[in-house]
Backbone as JSON, one array per atom type, in Angstrom:
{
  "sequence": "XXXXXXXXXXXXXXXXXXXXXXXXXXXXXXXXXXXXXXXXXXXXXXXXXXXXXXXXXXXXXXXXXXXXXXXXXXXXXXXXXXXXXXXXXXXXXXXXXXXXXXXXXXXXXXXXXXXXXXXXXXXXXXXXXXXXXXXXXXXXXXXXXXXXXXXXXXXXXXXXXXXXXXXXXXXXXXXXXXXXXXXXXXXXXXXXXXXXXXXXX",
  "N": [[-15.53, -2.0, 28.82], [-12.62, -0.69, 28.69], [-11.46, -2.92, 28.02], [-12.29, -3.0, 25.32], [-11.74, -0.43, 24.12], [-8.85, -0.83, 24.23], [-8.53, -2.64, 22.75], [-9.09, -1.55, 20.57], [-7.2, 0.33, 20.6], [-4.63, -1.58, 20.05], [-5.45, -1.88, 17.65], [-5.2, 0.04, 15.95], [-2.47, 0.55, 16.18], [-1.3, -1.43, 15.14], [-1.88, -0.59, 12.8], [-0.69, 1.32, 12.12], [2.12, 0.52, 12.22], [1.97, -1.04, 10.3], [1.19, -0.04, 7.92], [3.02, 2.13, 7.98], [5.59, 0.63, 7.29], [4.38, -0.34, 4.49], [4.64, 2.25, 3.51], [6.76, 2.59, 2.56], [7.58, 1.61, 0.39], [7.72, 4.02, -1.52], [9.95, 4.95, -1.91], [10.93, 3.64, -4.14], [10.56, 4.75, -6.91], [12.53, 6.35, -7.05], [15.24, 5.23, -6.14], [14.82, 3.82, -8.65], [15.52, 6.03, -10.4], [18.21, 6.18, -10.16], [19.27, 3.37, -10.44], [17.62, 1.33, -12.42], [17.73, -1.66, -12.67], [18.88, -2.84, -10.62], [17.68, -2.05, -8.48], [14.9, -3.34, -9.28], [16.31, -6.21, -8.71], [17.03, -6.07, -6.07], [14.13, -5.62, -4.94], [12.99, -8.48, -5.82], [15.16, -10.12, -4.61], [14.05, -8.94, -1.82], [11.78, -10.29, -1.74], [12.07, -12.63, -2.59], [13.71, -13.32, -0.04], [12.35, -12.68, 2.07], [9.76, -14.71, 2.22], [11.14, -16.81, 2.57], [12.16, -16.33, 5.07], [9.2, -15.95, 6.32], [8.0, -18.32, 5.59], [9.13, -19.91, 7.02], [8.58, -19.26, 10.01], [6.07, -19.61, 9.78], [6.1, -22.06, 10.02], [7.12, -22.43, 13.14], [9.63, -21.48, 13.1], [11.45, -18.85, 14.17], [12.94, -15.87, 12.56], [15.46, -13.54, 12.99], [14.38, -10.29, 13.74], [12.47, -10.09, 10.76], [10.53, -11.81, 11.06], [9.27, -11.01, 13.74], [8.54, -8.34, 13.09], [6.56, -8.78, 10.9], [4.84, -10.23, 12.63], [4.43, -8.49, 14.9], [2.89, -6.67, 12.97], [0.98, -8.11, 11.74], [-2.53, -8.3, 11.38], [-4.23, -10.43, 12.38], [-3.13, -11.81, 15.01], [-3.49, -14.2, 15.88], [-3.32, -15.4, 13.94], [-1.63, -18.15, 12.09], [-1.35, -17.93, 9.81], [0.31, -17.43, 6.09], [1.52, -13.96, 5.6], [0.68, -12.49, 2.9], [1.01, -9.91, 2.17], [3.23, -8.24, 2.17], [4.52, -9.56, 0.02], [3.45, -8.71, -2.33], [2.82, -6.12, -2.3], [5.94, -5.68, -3.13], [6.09, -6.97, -5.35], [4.12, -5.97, -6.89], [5.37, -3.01, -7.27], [7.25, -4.09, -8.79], [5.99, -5.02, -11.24], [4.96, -2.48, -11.99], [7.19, -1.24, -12.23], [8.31, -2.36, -14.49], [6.55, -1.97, -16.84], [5.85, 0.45, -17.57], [6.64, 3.89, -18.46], [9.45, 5.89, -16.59], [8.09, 8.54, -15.13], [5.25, 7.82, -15.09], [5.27, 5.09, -14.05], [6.31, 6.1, -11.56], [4.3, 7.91, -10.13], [2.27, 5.76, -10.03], [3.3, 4.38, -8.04], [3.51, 5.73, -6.21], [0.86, 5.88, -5.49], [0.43, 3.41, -4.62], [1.94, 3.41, -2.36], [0.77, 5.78, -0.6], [-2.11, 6.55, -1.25], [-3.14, 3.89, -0.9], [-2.37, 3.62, 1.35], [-2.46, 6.03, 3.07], [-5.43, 5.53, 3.06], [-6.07, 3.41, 4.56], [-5.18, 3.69, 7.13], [-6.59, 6.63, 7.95], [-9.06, 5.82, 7.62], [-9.45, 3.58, 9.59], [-8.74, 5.38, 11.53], [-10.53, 7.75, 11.7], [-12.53, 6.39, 10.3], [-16.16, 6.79, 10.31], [-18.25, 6.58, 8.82], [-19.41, 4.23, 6.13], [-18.5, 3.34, 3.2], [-21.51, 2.36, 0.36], [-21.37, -0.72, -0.52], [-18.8, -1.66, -0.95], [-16.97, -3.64, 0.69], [-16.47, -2.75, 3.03], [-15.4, 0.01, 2.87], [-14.32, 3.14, 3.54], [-15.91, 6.82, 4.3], [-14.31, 8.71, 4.49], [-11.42, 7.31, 5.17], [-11.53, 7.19, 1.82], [-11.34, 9.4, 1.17], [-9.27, 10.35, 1.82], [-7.57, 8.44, 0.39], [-8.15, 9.66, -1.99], [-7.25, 12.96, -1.85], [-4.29, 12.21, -1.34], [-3.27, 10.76, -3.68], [-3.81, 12.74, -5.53], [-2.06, 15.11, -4.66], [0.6, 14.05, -4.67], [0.34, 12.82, -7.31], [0.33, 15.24, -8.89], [3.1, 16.49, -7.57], [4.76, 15.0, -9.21], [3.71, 15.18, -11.97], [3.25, 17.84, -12.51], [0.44, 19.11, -13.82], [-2.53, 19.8, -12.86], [-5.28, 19.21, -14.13], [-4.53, 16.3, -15.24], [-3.96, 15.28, -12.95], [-5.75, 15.0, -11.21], [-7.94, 13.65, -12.35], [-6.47, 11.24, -12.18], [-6.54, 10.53, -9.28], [-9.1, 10.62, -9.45], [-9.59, 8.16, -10.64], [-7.87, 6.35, -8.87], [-8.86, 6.09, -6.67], [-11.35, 4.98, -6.45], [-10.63, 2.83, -7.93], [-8.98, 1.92, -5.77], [-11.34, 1.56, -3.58], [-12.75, -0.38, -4.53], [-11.42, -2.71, -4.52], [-10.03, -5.03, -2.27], [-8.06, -7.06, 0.26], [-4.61, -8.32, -0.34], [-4.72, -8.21, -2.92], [-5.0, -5.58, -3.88], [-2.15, -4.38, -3.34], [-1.6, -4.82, -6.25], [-3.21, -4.33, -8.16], [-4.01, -2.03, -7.9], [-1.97, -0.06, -8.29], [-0.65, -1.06, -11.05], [-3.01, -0.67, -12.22], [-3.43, 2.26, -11.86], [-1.0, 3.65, -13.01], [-2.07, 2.36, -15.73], [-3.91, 4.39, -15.84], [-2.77, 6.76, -15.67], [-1.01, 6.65, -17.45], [-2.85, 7.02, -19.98], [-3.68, 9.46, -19.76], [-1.52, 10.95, -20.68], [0.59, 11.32, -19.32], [4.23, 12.89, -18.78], [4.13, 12.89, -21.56]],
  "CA": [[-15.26, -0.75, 28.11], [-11.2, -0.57, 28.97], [-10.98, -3.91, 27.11], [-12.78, -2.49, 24.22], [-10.35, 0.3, 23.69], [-7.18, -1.28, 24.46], [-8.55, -3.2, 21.58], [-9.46, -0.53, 19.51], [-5.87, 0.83, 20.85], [-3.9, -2.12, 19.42], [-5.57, -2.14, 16.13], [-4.43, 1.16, 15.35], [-1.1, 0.62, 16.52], [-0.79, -2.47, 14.23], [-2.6, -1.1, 11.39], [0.54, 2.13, 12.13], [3.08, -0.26, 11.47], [1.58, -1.64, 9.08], [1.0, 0.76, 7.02], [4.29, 2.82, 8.03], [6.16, -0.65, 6.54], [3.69, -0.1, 3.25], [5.03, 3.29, 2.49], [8.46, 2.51, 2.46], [7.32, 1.09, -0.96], [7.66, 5.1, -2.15], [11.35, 5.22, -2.27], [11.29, 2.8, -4.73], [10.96, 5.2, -7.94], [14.43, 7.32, -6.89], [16.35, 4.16, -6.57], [14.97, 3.34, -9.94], [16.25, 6.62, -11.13], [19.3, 5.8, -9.91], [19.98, 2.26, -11.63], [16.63, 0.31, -12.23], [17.94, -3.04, -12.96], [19.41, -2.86, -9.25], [16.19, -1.87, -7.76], [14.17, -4.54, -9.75], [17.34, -7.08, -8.24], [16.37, -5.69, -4.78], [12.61, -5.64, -5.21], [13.15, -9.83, -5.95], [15.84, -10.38, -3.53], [13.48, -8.96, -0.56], [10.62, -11.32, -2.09], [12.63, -14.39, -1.72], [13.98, -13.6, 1.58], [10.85, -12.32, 3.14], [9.25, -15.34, 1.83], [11.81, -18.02, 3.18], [11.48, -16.04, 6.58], [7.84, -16.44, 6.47], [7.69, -19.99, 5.63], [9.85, -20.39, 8.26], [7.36, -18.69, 11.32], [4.53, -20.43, 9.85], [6.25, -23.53, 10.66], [7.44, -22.35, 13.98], [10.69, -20.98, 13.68], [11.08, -17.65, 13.97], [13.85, -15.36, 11.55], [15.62, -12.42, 13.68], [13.68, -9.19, 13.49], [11.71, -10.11, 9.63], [9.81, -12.51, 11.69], [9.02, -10.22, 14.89], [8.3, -7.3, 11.95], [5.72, -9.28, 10.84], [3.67, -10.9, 13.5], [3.73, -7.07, 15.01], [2.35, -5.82, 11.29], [-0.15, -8.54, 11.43], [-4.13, -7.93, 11.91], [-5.02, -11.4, 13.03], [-2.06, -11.89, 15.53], [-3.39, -15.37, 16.09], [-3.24, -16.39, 12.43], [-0.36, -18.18, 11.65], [-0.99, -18.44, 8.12], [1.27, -17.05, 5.82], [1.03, -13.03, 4.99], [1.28, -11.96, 1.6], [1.0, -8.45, 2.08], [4.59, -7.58, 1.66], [5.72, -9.74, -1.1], [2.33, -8.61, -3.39], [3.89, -5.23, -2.26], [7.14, -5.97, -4.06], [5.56, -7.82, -6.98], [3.61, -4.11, -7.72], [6.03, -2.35, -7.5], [8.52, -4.32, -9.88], [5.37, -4.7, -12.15], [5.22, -0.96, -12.38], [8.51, -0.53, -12.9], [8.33, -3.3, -16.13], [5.15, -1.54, -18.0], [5.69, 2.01, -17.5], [8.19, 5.34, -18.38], [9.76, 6.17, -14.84], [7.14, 9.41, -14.42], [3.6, 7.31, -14.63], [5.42, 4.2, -12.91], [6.43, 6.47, -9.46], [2.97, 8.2, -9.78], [1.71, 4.81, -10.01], [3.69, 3.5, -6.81], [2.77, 6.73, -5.06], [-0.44, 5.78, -5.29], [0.37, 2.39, -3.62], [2.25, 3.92, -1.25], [0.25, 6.4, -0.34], [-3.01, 6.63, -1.62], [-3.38, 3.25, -0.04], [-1.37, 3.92, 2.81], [-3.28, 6.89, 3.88], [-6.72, 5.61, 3.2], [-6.43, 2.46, 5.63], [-5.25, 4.63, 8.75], [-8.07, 7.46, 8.26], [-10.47, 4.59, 7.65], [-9.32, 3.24, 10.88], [-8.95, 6.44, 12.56], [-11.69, 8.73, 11.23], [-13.65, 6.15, 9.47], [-17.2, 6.22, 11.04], [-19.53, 6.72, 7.6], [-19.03, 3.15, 5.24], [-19.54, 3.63, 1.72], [-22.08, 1.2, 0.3], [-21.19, -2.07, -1.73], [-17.37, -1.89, -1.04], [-17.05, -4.43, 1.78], [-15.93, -1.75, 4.46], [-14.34, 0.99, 2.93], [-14.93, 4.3, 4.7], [-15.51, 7.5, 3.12], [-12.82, 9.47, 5.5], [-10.16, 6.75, 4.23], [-11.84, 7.36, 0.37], [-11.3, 11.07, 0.87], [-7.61, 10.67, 2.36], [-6.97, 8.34, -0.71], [-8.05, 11.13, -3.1], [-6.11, 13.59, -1.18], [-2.8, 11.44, -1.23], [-2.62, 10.23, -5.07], [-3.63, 14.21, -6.0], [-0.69, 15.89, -4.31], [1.99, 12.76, -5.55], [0.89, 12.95, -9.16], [0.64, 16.7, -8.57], [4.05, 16.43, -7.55], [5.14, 14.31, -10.41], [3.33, 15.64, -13.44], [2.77, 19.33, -12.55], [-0.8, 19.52, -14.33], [-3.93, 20.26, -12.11], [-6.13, 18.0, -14.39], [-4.0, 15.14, -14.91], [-3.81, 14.66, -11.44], [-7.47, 15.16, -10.36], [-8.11, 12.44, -13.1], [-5.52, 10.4, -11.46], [-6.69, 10.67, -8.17], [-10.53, 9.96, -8.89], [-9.48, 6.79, -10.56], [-7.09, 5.8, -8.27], [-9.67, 5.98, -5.58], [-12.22, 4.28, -7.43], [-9.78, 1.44, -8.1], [-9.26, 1.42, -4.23], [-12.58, 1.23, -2.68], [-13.35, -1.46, -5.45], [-10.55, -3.7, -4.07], [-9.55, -5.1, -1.06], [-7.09, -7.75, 0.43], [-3.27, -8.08, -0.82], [-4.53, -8.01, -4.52], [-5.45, -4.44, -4.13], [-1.0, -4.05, -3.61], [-1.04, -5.32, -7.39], [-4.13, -3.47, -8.76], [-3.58, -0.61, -7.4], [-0.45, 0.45, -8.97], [-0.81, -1.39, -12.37], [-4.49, 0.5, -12.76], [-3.19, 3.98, -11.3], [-0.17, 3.63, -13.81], [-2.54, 2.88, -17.0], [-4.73, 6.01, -16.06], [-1.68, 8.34, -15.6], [-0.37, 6.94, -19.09], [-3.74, 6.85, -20.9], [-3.89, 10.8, -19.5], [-0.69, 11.36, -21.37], [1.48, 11.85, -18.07], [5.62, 12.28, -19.64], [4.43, 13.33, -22.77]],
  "C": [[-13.75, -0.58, 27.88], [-10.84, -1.95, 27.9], [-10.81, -3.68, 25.44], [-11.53, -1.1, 23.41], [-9.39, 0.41, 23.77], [-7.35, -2.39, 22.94], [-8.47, -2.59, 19.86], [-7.75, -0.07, 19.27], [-4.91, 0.27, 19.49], [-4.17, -2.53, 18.07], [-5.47, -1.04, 15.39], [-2.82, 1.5, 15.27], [-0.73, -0.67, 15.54], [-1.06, -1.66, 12.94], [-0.93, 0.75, 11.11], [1.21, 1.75, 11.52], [2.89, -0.78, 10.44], [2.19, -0.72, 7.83], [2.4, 2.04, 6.38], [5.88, 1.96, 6.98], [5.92, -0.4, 4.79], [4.32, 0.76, 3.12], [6.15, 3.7, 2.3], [8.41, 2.24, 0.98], [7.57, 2.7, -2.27], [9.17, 5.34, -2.6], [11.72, 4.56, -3.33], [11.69, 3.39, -6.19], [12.39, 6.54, -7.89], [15.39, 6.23, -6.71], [16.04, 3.57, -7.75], [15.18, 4.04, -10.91], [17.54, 6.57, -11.09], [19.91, 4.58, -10.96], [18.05, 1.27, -11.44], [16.58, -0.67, -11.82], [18.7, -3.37, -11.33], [18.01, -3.02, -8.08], [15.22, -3.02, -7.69], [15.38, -5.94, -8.33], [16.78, -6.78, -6.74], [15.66, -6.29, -4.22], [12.57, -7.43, -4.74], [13.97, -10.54, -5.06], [15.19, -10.25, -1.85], [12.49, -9.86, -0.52], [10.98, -12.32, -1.73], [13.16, -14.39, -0.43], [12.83, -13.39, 2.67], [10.13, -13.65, 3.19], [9.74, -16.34, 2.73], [11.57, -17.62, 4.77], [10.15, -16.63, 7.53], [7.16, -17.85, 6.3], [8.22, -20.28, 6.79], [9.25, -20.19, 10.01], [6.28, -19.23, 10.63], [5.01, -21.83, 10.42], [7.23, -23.56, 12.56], [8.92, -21.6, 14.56], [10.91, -19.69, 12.78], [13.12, -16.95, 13.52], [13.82, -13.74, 12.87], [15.18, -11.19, 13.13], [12.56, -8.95, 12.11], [10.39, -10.87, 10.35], [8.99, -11.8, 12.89], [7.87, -8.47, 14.32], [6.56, -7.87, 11.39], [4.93, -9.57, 11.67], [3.31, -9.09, 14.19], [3.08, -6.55, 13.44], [0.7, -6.88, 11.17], [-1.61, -8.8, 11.65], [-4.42, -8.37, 12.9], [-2.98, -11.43, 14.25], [-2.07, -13.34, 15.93], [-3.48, -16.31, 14.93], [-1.91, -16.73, 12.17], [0.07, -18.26, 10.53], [0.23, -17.42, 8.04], [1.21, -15.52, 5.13], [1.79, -12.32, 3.67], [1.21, -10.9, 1.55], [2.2, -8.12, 1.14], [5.5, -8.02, 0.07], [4.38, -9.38, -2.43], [2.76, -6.81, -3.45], [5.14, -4.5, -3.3], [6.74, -6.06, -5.29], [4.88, -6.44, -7.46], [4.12, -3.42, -8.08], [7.13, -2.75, -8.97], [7.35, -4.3, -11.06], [5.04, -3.45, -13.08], [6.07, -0.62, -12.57], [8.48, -1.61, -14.58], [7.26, -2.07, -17.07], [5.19, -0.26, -18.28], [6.69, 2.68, -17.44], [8.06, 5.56, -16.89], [8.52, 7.01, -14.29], [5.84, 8.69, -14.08], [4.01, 6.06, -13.59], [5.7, 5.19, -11.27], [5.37, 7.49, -9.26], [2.12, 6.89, -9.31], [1.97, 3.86, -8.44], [3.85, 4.45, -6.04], [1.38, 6.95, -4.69], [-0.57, 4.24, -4.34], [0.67, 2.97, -2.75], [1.65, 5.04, -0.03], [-1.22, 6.9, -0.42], [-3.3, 5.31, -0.75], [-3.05, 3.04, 1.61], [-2.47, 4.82, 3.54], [-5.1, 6.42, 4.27], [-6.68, 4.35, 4.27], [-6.18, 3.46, 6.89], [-6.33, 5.38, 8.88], [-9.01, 7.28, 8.06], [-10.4, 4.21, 9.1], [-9.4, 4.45, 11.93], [-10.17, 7.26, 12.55], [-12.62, 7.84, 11.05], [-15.05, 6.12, 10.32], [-18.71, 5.94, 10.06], [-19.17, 4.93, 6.55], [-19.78, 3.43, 3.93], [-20.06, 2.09, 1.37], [-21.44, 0.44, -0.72], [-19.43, -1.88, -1.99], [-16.68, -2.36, -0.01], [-15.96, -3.39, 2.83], [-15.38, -0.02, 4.38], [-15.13, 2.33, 3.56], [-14.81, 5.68, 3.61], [-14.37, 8.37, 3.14], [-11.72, 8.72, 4.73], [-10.06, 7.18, 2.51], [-11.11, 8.57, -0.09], [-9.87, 11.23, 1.24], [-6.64, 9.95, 1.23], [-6.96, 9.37, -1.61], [-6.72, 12.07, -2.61], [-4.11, 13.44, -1.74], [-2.68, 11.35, -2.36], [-2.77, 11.84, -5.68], [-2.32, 14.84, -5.99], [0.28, 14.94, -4.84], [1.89, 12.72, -6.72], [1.16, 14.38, -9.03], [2.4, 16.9, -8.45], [4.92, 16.11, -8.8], [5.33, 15.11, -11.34], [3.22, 17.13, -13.48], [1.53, 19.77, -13.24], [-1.62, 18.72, -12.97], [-4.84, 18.5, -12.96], [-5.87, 16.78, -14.17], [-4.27, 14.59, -13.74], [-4.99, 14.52, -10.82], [-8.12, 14.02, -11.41], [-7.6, 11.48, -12.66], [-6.29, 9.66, -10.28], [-8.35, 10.41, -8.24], [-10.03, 8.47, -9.27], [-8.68, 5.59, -9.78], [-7.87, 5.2, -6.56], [-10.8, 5.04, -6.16], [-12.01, 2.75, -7.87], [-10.02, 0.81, -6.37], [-10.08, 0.72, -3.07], [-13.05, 0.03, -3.86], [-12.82, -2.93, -5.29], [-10.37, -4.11, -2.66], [-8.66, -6.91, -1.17], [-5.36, -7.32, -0.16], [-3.41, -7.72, -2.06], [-4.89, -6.37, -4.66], [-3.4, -3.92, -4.27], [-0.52, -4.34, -5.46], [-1.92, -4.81, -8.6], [-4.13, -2.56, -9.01], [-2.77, 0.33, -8.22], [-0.57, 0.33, -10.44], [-2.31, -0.17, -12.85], [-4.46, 1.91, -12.2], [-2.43, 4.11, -12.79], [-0.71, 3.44, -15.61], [-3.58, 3.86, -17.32], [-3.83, 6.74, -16.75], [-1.29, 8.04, -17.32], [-1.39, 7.24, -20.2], [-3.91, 8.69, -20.85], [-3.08, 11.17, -20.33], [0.47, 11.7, -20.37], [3.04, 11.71, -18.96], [5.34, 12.41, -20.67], [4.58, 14.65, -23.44]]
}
């Protein structure tokens, strides 16, 4: 029983960091009001270094604190593959900044950030119901995505509808996805709701 929830323990405490890591990804549309083309530069600069890091602990040698950052962040703790979380992450984010006016892109990467962000923890924490035919997702996490992309376009766009349009499809996208490709889905298919809504016009 004690094993069992020291297990339970440390897979909430990873999926924390985790996820706490993930929504760092929100700051991204105020440094791209700032200077974009800096941001983007960034964005690509943390990709290739995260990357070289991570090649580098799959093959045994370990990168001060990117390396340590990781293996704590990571599910399997005995997988040594190589995790693409973070740089599929990146790659969303700069994608959303390419395709989209600033307002639907940082709705769009407040929906990564947060909309996904929130729904893995109160899947993990809350989740105890599984919705059917979406290999795990929970409806507690479903309902904490809604939640999360509402209030952030809400924020954004200042219209009620918009945002409750937003926020079903953004959820909808969510529970339809899973793995890293959901960091690249996510965002891109939040971002051509919000613009197809008219968000910025």
């Amino acid at each position: 029983m004690r094993t069992t929830f020291q297990g339970d323990t440390e897979k909430i405490r990873t999926e924390i960091i985790r996820k706490s890591i993930h929504m760092m990804v929100a700051f991204v549309p105020a440094f791209a009001r700032i200077n974009i083309g800096l941001t983007m530069a960034l964005l690509a600069a943390s990709v290739v270094a995260y990357s070289v890091a991570e090649i580098l602990r799959v093959n045994g040698k370990k990168i001060f604190l990117i390396s340590t950052i990781t293996e704590a962040a990571n599910r399997n703790r005995n997988d040594s593959a190589f995790v693409f979380g973070p740089v599929t992450l990146a790659l969303g984010a700069m994608m959303t900044l390419l395709l989209y006016p600033s307002q639907v892109a940082a709705i769009a990467v407040y929906a990564l950030a947060f909309g996904d962000g929130f729904s893995s923890l109160f899947g993990r924490l809350y989740g105890r119901v599984r919705v059917p035919f979406t290999e795990g997702k929970t409806f507690a996490g479903s309902f904490a995505c809604l939640l999360a992309v509402f209030f952030s376009s809400l924020s954004v766009s200042g219209n009620i509808e918009q945002s409750v349009f937003i926020a079903i499809a953004a959820t909808l996208l969510e529970m339809s996805i899973s793995g890293d490709l959901d960091n690249l889905i996510l965002p891109i298919g939040t971002g051509f709701i919000a613009w197809l809504v008219g968000v910025g016009i």
